[in-house]
Coordinates of C-alpha atoms and ligand atoms in Angstrom, one line a residue:
M1 CA -41.1 16.4 23.7
P2 CA -41.0 19.3 21.6
G3 CA -44.3 21.5 22.1
R4 CA -44.9 24.7 24.2
A5 CA -47.7 24.5 27.2
F6 CA -48.8 27.6 29.6
I7 CA -50.1 27.3 32.9
T8 CA -52.0 30.4 33.6
Q9 CA -51.3 30.4 37.3
P10 CA -49.4 28.9 39.7
I11 CA -50.9 26.2 40.6
P12 CA -49.9 23.1 43.4
E13 CA -47.9 20.3 42.2
P14 CA -48.3 17.7 40.6
G15 CA -49.5 18.7 37.4
P16 CA -46.7 21.4 36.5
T17 CA -43.8 18.9 37.1
L18 CA -45.9 16.6 35.1
V19 CA -46.4 19.3 32.1
R20 CA -42.7 20.4 32.4
Q21 CA -41.9 16.3 31.7
A22 CA -44.0 16.7 28.2
V23 CA -43.4 19.4 27.0
D24 CA -40.1 21.5 25.9
D25 CA -40.6 24.7 26.6
L26 CA -43.2 25.4 29.7
R27 CA -44.4 28.9 30.1
S28 CA -46.7 30.3 33.2
N29 CA -47.3 32.8 34.8
S30 CA -45.7 33.2 37.9
E31 CA -48.0 36.1 39.4
D32 CA -51.1 34.7 41.7
R33 CA -53.3 36.2 39.9
V34 CA -56.3 36.3 37.1
L35 CA -54.6 37.5 33.6
S36 CA -56.5 40.2 31.9
R37 CA -58.2 38.6 28.3
A38 CA -56.1 40.6 26.5
E39 CA -52.9 38.9 28.3
L40 CA -54.4 35.6 28.1
G41 CA -54.2 35.7 24.5
E42 CA -51.1 37.0 23.6
A43 CA -49.6 34.2 26.2
V44 CA -51.9 31.1 24.7
A45 CA -50.6 32.5 21.0
G46 CA -48.4 29.5 19.7
C47 CA -49.0 27.2 22.7
D48 CA -49.6 23.4 21.7
A49 CA -51.3 23.4 25.6
V50 CA -53.3 24.9 28.4
L51 CA -53.7 24.6 31.6
C52 CA -56.6 26.9 32.7
L53 CA -58.5 27.9 35.9
L54 CA -62.7 28.3 36.3
T55 CA -61.2 32.3 36.9
D56 CA -59.6 32.4 33.4
T57 CA -62.4 33.5 30.7
V58 CA -61.6 31.4 27.8
D59 CA -63.8 32.8 25.0
A60 CA -63.7 32.8 21.7
S61 CA -61.0 35.2 21.0
V62 CA -59.3 33.8 23.6
L63 CA -59.5 30.3 22.1
E64 CA -58.8 31.8 18.2
A65 CA -55.5 33.4 19.4
A66 CA -54.7 30.2 20.4
K67 CA -55.0 28.5 16.9
G68 CA -53.4 25.3 17.1
C69 CA -53.4 24.5 20.2
R70 CA -54.7 20.8 21.3
I71 CA -56.1 21.0 24.1
F72 CA -57.5 23.9 27.4
A73 CA -57.0 21.6 30.4
N74 CA -59.4 23.1 32.9
M75 CA -58.4 22.6 36.4
A76 CA -62.2 22.4 38.3
V77 CA -65.2 20.2 37.3
G78 CA -66.7 23.2 35.9
F79 CA -66.1 24.6 32.8
N80 CA -68.4 27.4 32.3
N81 CA -65.5 29.5 31.6
V82 CA -64.1 28.1 28.2
D83 CA -66.4 28.5 25.3
V84 CA -67.0 24.9 24.5
A85 CA -68.7 25.4 20.9
A86 CA -65.8 27.5 20.0
A87 CA -63.5 25.5 20.8
S88 CA -65.1 22.2 19.1
R89 CA -65.2 24.5 15.9
L90 CA -61.3 24.9 16.2
G91 CA -61.1 21.7 17.0
I92 CA -59.3 22.1 20.6
L93 CA -59.9 19.4 23.2
V94 CA -61.5 20.9 26.8
T95 CA -61.2 19.2 29.7
N96 CA -62.5 19.5 33.3
T97 CA -61.0 17.3 36.5
P98 CA -64.5 15.6 38.1
G99 CA -64.8 13.3 40.7
V100 CA -61.8 14.3 43.0
L101 CA -63.4 17.2 44.6
T102 CA -66.8 15.5 45.0
E103 CA -66.4 14.9 48.1
A104 CA -64.5 18.0 49.7
T105 CA -67.4 19.8 47.9
A106 CA -70.1 18.0 49.7
D107 CA -68.0 18.4 53.1
L108 CA -68.2 21.7 52.5
T109 CA -71.9 22.0 51.3
W110 CA -72.5 20.6 55.1
A111 CA -70.5 23.4 56.7
L112 CA -72.8 25.7 55.3
I113 CA -76.3 24.0 55.9
L114 CA -74.9 23.7 59.5
G115 CA -73.7 26.9 60.0
V116 CA -76.2 29.0 58.7
A117 CA -78.9 26.8 60.8
R118 CA -76.8 26.9 63.9
R119 CA -75.2 30.4 63.4
V120 CA -71.9 29.3 63.5
A121 CA -70.2 32.4 62.3
E122 CA -72.5 35.0 63.8
G123 CA -71.5 33.3 67.1
D124 CA -68.3 32.9 66.6
S125 CA -68.3 37.1 65.5
E126 CA -70.3 37.5 68.5
M127 CA -67.5 35.9 71.2
R128 CA -64.9 37.7 69.2
A129 CA -66.7 40.9 69.8
G130 CA -67.1 40.2 73.4
R131 CA -70.8 41.0 72.8
F132 CA -71.7 37.1 74.2
P133 CA -74.1 37.9 77.6
G134 CA -74.4 34.4 79.1
W135 CA -76.5 32.0 78.0
G136 CA -80.4 33.0 77.5
P137 CA -83.7 31.4 77.0
L138 CA -84.3 33.0 73.8
Y139 CA -80.6 34.0 72.7
M140 CA -79.4 33.0 69.3
L141 CA -81.9 30.7 68.4
G142 CA -81.8 28.7 64.6
G143 CA -83.4 26.0 62.9
D144 CA -82.6 22.5 63.1
V145 CA -81.1 20.5 60.9
T146 CA -81.6 16.9 61.8
G147 CA -84.8 15.1 60.4
K148 CA -85.5 18.3 58.0
T149 CA -86.3 17.6 54.7
L150 CA -83.3 18.1 52.1
G151 CA -83.7 19.2 48.4
L152 CA -81.1 18.5 46.0
I153 CA -81.3 20.3 42.5
G154 CA -78.9 18.7 39.8
P155 CA -78.1 15.2 41.0
G156 CA -74.5 14.7 40.1
R157 CA -71.6 13.3 42.3
I158 CA -71.6 16.1 44.3
A159 CA -75.5 15.5 45.3
V160 CA -74.9 12.0 45.8
A161 CA -71.8 12.9 48.5
V162 CA -74.4 15.3 50.0
A163 CA -77.4 13.1 50.2
R164 CA -75.2 9.9 52.2
R165 CA -73.7 12.4 54.6
A166 CA -77.8 13.9 55.3
L167 CA -78.2 10.0 56.1
G168 CA -76.6 10.5 59.6
F169 CA -78.7 13.6 60.4
A170 CA -82.3 11.6 59.2
M171 CA -83.5 13.9 56.5
P172 CA -86.2 12.8 54.2
L173 CA -84.4 13.8 50.8
L174 CA -86.3 15.3 47.2
Y175 CA -84.1 15.6 44.5
H176 CA -84.8 17.4 41.2
G177 CA -83.2 16.6 37.3
R178 CA -84.0 15.8 34.4
R179 CA -83.2 11.7 34.4
P180 CA -83.8 9.9 37.4
S181 CA -80.1 9.0 39.3
P182 CA -79.9 5.2 40.5
E183 CA -77.8 6.7 43.2
L184 CA -79.9 9.1 44.4
D185 CA -83.3 6.4 44.7
A186 CA -80.6 4.2 46.3
L187 CA -80.3 6.5 49.0
G188 CA -84.3 6.7 49.5
A189 CA -84.0 10.1 47.6
R190 CA -87.4 11.2 45.7
R191 CA -87.4 12.6 42.4
V192 CA -90.0 15.2 42.1
P193 CA -90.7 18.8 39.9
L194 CA -88.5 21.7 40.8
N195 CA -91.5 23.7 42.5
E196 CA -92.6 20.5 44.7
L197 CA -89.0 20.8 45.8
L198 CA -89.2 24.5 46.5
A199 CA -92.2 24.0 48.2
E200 CA -91.3 21.2 51.2
S201 CA -87.8 21.6 51.4
D202 CA -85.8 23.1 54.7
F203 CA -82.8 23.0 53.0
V204 CA -82.3 23.9 49.2
S205 CA -78.9 22.6 47.5
L206 CA -78.2 23.7 44.6
H207 CA -75.6 20.8 42.3
V208 CA -76.4 21.6 38.8
P209 CA -73.5 23.2 36.1
L210 CA -74.1 26.9 35.0
S211 CA -75.5 27.0 31.8
G212 CA -78.0 28.9 29.8
E213 CA -80.7 27.0 31.1
T214 CA -79.7 26.8 34.8
R215 CA -78.6 30.3 35.0
H216 CA -80.9 32.2 37.2
L217 CA -82.8 28.9 37.8
I218 CA -83.0 30.3 41.5
D219 CA -85.0 33.7 40.9
A220 CA -87.5 35.7 42.8
K221 CA -90.5 33.4 41.5
A222 CA -88.7 30.2 43.2
L223 CA -87.8 32.2 46.3
G224 CA -91.5 32.6 46.6
Q225 CA -92.3 28.9 46.6
M226 CA -89.7 28.4 49.7
K227 CA -90.7 28.2 52.8
S228 CA -90.0 31.0 55.0
S229 CA -88.5 28.8 57.3
A230 CA -86.1 27.0 54.7
Y231 CA -82.6 27.7 53.5
L232 CA -80.4 28.1 50.4
I233 CA -77.6 26.4 50.0
N234 CA -75.3 27.3 47.1
T235 CA -71.2 25.7 46.2
A236 CA -73.0 25.2 42.8
R237 CA -71.9 28.2 40.4
G238 CA -73.2 32.1 41.4
P239 CA -75.0 32.7 38.4
V240 CA -77.5 29.8 39.1
V241 CA -78.6 32.0 41.9
D242 CA -80.2 35.7 41.1
E243 CA -78.4 37.0 43.6
A244 CA -80.6 40.8 44.1
A245 CA -83.9 38.8 44.6
L246 CA -82.0 36.4 46.6
V247 CA -80.9 39.8 49.1
S248 CA -84.4 41.0 48.8
A249 CA -85.8 37.3 49.8
L250 CA -82.7 37.4 53.2
K251 CA -83.9 40.9 54.0
S252 CA -87.4 40.9 53.7
G253 CA -87.8 37.1 55.6
R254 CA -88.9 35.2 52.6
I255 CA -86.6 32.7 53.3
A256 CA -84.7 32.3 56.7
G257 CA -81.1 32.3 55.2
A258 CA -78.5 31.1 52.8
G259 CA -75.3 29.3 52.7
L260 CA -72.9 31.0 49.5
D261 CA -70.0 29.1 48.6
V262 CA -69.9 31.2 45.3
Y263 CA -71.2 34.1 43.4
E264 CA -72.8 35.6 40.3
D265 CA -69.8 38.0 39.6
E266 CA -66.5 36.5 41.7
P267 CA -65.1 38.4 43.3
R268 CA -68.0 40.9 43.9
M269 CA -71.0 40.3 45.9
A270 CA -75.1 41.7 45.4
E271 CA -75.5 45.0 47.1
G272 CA -76.8 44.7 50.4
L273 CA -75.5 41.2 50.6
A274 CA -73.1 41.3 53.0
D275 CA -75.1 43.1 55.2
C276 CA -77.5 40.1 55.5
P277 CA -77.1 38.6 58.8
N278 CA -78.8 35.2 57.7
A279 CA -76.4 35.0 54.9
L280 CA -73.0 32.6 56.1
L281 CA -71.1 33.4 52.9
L282 CA -67.6 31.7 52.1
P283 CA -65.1 32.6 49.2
H284 CA -65.6 30.0 46.9
L285 CA -63.7 27.2 48.8
G286 CA -65.6 23.8 47.9
S287 CA -62.4 22.4 46.4
A288 CA -59.9 23.9 48.9
T289 CA -58.1 21.4 50.8
H290 CA -54.5 20.3 50.5
A291 CA -55.7 17.3 49.0
T292 CA -57.9 18.0 46.3
R293 CA -56.4 20.8 44.9
A294 CA -53.1 18.2 44.6
A295 CA -55.4 16.0 42.8
M296 CA -57.3 18.6 40.6
S297 CA -53.6 19.5 39.7
R298 CA -52.7 16.0 38.5
I299 CA -56.2 15.5 36.5
A300 CA -55.4 18.3 34.7
G301 CA -51.8 17.7 34.2
E302 CA -52.9 13.8 33.3
N303 CA -55.4 15.5 30.1
L304 CA -52.7 17.7 28.9
V305 CA -50.1 15.1 28.9
A306 CA -52.2 12.7 27.1
A307 CA -53.8 15.2 24.6
L308 CA -50.0 15.8 23.0
E309 CA -49.1 12.4 23.1
G310 CA -52.0 11.7 21.4
R311 CA -54.4 10.2 23.2
R312 CA -57.5 10.2 24.6
P313 CA -58.3 12.9 27.4
P314 CA -59.4 10.9 29.9
N315 CA -62.1 14.4 31.4
L316 CA -62.6 15.0 28.0
V317 CA -66.2 17.3 27.8
N318 CA -66.1 18.0 23.6
P319 CA -66.1 14.1 22.3
E320 CA -66.8 15.7 19.2
V321 CA -63.6 17.1 18.4
W322 CA -62.0 13.6 18.6
S323 CA -64.0 11.2 16.8
Ligands
LIG401 C1 -64.4 24.7 41.3 O1 -65.5 25.5 41.1 C2 -64.8 23.7 40.1 O2 -66.1 23.5 39.3 O3 -63.7 23.1 40.3
LIG402 C1 -69.7 17.3 40.2 O1 -68.7 16.8 40.2 C2 -71.3 16.9 39.6 O2 -71.3 16.1 38.9 O3 -72.3 17.0 41.2

């Protein structure tokens, strides 16, 4: 098919092959780095389709530069990196990759829950540094997981997958969301207002998309409502948490700890966070398994090809452009 596509960074197969088969001109950034906004704008000009990543800032200026383009297929479930309103105005389809990263992200959420409560990374550092003094009745005590209350903020697919795993740990479940979730209800979870969830949970886990409404949802006030023995877990998006307020809460012992996979200003961290021993810090690995990334690549590729072939992409986030 005549047409030009652009892939913003090297990604796993099969996405690139699917795209290559669909266009006669596939260009890609062969360097394993995020393009600057100017570079991105230049690269997308004249393209019919773009496969982009959550690290690409696809703002109105980039979309304007891509005028006439049919689709930006984002290889992520989150699409806060794309100005969807501007895309819709310009008639550009935007898609994401939901579903395929649900289980991997839920698994990693559990790695953080267990890891922060039982001080797994700290313990590993003790061993490597030769600081293990021998078993001691007071040595490196942490928090319990089994039987503790898990509060899920945002009742989407990932929250449901996290809740399913919690049954094995006999945890009472709370959730907060605008609408009831039949899946969470079926698992015995109780839907409660946010302040009640914050006050009653031993683990507060975030599963909301980033939007104007959820930015700094967890601020100093929300942290102040949590139990001092509770842990905050974030595998959603960094800006959902006021990271500077979190550092203060971790330093003062306002909460017991935090397990984080995402940050407000990636790849940077708020000042002081790295010095908090009660924070377990991962570098945005939620979907980082071989099979999950391949599935995300395939879905992004399929969305892109559908748009080029004039079919409605399966994972359209701005359906208003289609109708
Ligand atoms: C990962 O953060 C994603 O949104 O896919
Ligand atoms: C993401 O897939 C979610 O709905 O939580």
